[in-house]
Structures are given as structure tokens and as C-alpha cells.
Short mmCIF file of N, CA and C in Angstrom, two decimals:
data_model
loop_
_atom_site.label_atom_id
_atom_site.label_comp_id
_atom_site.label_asym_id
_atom_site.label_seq_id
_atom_site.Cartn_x
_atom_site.Cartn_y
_atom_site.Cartn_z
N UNK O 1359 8.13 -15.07 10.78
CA UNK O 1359 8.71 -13.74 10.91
C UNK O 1359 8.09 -13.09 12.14
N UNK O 1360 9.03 -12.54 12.85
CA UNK O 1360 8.11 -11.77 14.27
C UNK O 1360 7.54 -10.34 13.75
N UNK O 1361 7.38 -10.05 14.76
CA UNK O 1361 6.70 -8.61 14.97
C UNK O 1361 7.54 -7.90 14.00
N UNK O 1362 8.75 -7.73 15.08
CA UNK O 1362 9.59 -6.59 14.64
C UNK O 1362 9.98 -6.78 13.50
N UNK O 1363 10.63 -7.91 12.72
CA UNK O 1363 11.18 -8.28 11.73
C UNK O 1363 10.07 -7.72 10.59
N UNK O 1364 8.55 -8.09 11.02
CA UNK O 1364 8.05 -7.73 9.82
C UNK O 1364 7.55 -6.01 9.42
N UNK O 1365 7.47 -5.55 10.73
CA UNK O 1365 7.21 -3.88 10.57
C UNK O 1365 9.00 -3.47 10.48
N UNK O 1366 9.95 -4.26 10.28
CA UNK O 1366 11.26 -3.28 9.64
C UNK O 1366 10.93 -3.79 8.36
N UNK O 1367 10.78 -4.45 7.96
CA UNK O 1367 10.60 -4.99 6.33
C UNK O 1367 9.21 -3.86 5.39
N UNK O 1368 8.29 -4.27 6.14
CA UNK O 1368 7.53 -2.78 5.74
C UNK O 1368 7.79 -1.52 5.86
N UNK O 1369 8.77 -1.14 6.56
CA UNK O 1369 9.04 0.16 6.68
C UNK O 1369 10.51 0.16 5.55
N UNK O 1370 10.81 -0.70 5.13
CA UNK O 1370 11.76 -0.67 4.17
C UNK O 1370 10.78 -0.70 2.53
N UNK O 1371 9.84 -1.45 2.65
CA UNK O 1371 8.71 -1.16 1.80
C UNK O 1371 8.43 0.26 1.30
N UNK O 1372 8.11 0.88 2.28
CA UNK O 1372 7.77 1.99 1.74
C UNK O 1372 8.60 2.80 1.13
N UNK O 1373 9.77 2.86 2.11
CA UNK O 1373 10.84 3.89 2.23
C UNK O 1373 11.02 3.37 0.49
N UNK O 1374 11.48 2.09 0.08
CA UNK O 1374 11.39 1.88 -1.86
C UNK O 1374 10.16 2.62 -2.26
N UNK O 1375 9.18 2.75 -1.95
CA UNK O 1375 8.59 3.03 -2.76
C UNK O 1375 8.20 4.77 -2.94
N UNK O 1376 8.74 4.92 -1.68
CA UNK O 1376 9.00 6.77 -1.50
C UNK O 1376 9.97 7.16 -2.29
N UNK O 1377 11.14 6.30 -2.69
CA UNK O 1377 12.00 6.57 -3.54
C UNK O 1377 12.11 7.01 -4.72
N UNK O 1378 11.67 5.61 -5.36
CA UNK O 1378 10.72 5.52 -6.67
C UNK O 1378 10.11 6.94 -6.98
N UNK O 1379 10.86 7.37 -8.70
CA UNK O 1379 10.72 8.58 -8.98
C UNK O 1379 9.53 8.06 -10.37
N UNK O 1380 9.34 7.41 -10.79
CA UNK O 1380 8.50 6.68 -11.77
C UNK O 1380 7.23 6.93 -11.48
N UNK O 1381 5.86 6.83 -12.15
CA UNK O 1381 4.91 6.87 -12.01
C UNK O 1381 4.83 5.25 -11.98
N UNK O 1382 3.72 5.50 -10.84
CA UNK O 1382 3.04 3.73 -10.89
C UNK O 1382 1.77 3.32 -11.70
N UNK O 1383 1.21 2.34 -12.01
CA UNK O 1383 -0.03 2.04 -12.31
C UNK O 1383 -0.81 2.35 -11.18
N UNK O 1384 -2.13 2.89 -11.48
CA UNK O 1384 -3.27 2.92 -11.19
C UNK O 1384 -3.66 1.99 -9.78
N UNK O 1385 -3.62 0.74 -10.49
CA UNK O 1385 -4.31 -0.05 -9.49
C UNK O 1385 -2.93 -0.51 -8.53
N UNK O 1386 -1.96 -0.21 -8.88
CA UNK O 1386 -0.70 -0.67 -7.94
C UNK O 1386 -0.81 0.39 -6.63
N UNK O 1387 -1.08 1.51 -7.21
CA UNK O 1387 -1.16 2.92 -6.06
C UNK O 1387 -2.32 2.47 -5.49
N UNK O 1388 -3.49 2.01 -5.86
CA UNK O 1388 -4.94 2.00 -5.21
C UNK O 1388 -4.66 0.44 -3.55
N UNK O 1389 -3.84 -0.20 -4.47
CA UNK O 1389 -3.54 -1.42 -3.38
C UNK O 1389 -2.73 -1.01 -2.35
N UNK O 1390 -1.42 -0.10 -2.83
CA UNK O 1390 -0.29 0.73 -1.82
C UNK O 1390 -1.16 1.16 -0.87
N UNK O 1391 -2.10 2.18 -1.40
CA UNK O 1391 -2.65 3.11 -0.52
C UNK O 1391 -3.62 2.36 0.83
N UNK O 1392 -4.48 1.46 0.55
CA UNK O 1392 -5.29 0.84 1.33
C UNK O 1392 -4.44 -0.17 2.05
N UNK O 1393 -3.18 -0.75 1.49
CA UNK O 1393 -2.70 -1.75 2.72
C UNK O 1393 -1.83 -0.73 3.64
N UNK O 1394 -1.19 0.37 3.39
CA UNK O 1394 -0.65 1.53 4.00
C UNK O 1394 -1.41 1.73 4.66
N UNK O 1395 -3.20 1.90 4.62
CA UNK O 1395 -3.90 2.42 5.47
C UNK O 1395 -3.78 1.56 7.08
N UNK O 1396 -4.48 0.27 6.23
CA UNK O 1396 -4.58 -0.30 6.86
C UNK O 1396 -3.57 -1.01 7.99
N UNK O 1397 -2.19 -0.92 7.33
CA UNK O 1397 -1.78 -1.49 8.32
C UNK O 1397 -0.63 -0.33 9.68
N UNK O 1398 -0.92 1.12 9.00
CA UNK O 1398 -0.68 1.97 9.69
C UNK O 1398 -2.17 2.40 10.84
N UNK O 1399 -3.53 1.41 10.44
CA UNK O 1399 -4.22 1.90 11.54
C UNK O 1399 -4.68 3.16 11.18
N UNK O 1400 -4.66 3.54 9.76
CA UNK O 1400 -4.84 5.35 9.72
C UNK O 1400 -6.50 5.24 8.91
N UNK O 1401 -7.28 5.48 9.45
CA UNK O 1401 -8.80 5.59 8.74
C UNK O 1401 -9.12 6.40 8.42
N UNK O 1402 -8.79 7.57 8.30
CA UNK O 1402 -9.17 8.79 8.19
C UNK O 1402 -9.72 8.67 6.40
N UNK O 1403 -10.11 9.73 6.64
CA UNK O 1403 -10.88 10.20 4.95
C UNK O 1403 -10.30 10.40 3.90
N UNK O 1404 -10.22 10.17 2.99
CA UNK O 1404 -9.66 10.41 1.88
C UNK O 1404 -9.42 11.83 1.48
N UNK O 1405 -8.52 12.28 0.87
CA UNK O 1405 -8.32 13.61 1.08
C UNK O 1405 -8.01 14.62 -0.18
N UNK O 1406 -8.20 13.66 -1.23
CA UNK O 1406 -7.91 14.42 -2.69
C UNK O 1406 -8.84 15.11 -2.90
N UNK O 1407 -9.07 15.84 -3.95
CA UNK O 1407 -9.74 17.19 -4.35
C UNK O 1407 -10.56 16.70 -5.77
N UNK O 1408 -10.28 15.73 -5.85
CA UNK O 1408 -11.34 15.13 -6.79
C UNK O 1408 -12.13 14.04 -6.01
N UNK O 1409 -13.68 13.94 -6.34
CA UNK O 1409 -14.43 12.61 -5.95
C UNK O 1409 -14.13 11.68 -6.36
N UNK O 1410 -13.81 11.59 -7.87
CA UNK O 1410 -13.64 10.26 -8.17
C UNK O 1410 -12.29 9.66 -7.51
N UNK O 1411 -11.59 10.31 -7.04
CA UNK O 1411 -10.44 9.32 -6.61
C UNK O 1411 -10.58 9.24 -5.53
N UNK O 1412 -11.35 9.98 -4.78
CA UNK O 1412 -11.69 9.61 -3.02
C UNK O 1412 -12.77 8.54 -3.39
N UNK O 1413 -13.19 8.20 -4.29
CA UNK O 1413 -14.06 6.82 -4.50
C UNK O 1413 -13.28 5.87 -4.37
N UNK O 1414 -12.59 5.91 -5.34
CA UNK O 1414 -11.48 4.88 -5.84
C UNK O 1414 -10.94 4.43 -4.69
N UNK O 1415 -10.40 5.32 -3.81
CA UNK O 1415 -9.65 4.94 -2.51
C UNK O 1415 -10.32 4.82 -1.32
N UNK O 1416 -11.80 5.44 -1.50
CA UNK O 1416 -12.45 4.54 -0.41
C UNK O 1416 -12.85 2.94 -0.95
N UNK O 1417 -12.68 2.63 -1.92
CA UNK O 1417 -13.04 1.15 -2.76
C UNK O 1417 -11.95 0.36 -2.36
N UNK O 1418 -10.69 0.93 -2.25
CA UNK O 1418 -9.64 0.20 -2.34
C UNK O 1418 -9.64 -0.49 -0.99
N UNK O 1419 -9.82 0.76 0.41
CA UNK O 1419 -10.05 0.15 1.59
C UNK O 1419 -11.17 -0.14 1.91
N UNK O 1420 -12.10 -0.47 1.09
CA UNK O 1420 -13.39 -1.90 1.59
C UNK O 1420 -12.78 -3.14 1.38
N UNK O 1421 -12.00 -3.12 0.04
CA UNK O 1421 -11.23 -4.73 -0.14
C UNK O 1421 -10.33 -5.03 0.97
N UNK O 1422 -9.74 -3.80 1.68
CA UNK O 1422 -8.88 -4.33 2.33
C UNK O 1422 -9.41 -4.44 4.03
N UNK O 1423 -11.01 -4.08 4.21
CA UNK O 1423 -11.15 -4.32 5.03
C UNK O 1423 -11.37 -5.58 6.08
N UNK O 1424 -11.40 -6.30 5.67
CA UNK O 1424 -11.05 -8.08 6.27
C UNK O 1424 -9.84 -8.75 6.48
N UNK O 1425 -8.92 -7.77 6.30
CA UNK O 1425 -7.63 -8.56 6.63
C UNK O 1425 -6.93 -7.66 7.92
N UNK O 1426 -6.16 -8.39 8.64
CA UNK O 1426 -5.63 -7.98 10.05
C UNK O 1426 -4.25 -6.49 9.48
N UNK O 1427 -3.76 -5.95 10.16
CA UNK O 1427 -3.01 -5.11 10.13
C UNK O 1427 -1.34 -5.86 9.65
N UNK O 1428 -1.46 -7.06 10.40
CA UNK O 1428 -0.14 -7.54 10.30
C UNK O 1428 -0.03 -8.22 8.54
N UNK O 1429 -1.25 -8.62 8.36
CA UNK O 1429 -1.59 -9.51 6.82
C UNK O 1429 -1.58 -7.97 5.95
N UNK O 1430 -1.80 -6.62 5.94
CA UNK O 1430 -1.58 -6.12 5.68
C UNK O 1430 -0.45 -5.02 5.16
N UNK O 1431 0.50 -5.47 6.60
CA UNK O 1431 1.97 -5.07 6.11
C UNK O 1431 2.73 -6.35 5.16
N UNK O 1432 2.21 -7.47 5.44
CA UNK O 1432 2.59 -8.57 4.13
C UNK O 1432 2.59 -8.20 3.23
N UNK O 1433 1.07 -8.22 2.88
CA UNK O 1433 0.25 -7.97 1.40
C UNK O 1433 1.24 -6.85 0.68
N UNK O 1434 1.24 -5.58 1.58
CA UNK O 1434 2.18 -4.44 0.94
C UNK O 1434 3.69 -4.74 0.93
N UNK O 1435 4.36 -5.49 1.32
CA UNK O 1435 5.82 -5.89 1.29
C UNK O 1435 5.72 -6.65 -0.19
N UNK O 1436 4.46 -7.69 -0.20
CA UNK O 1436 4.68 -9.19 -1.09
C UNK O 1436 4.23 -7.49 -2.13
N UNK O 1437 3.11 -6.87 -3.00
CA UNK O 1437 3.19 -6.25 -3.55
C UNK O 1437 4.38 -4.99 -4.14
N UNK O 1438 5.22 -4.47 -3.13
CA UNK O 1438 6.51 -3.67 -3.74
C UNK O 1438 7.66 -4.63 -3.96
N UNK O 1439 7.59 -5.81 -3.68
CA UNK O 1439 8.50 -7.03 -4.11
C UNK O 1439 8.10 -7.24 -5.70
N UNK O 1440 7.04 -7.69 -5.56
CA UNK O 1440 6.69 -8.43 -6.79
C UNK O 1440 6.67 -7.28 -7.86
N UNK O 1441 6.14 -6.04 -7.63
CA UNK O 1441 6.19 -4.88 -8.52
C UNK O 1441 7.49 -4.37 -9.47
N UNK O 1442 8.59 -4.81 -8.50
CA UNK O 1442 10.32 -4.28 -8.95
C UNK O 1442 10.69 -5.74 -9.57
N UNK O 1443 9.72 -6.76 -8.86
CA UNK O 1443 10.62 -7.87 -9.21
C UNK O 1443 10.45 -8.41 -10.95
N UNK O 1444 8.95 -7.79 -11.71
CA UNK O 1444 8.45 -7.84 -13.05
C UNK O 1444 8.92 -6.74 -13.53
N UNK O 1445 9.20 -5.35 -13.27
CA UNK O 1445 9.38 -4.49 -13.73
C UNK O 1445 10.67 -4.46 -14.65
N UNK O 1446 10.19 -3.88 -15.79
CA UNK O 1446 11.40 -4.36 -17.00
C UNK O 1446 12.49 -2.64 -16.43
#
């Protein structure tokens, strides 16, 4: 898959998952959020109003810190695939 092919596929990623009026699991949002980070390049601080979930989501992007930006828009494509694709 090239470049482009794979940042339109992630950007179709999201745009499903911006859609999505449902609440997600926990750890499905904690993975969204850190491969989003990561593969938008966005580091900035966590920004909720509770600690414990600026924990949570600084936790989420330590796991995701070893993988490249591009393995990152994967990871988040193969995750909102597989999410709709079990979902009863």
C-alpha cells in the first residue's frame, strides 16, 4: 500500500469512528487515542480534567511509542476494522 493509499484509508478510519454514536470500550478508546496520536505526530499533553485518565492516556502512548507513524496509521485502520467487524 503507498503513502497516499494508506493516509486515505486512515482518514476514512477515523471519519467511522467520528461517526459512531455508541460508546466504545475503554481500552478500544485508550488504543484509538495513542495510534491517532501517534500517527498524526501530535504529542502534546493530555488534556482531560481528571488525572487518572491523563494517566491512562499517557500509558497508552508509551505502548505506542516504538512503532513508526506509518505502522501506526495501520495499527488504527487494522483496530476500527476489526472493532465493527466483531461487533454484534
Amino acid at each position: 500500500m503507498t503513502s497516499a493509499e494508506l493516509d486515505i484509508k486512515f482518514r476514512e478510519a477515523v471519519d467511522r469512528i467520528n461517526a459512531h454514536t455508541e460508546p466504545f470500550p475503554a481500552d478500544i478508546l485508550l488504543k484509538l487515542y495513542a495510534y491517532y496520536k501517534k500517527a498524526t505526530n501530535d504529542y502534546g499533553r493530555p488534556k482531560s480534567r481528571e488525572p487518572l485518565i491523563n494517566a491512562f492516556k499517557t500509558n497508552a502512548l508509551f505502548q505506542a511509542e516504538d512503532i513508526s507513524q506509518d505502522q501506526a496509521k495501520q495499527q488504527y485502520i487494522d483496530l476500527v476494522n476489526n472493532y465493527f467487524l466483531y461487533r454484534k
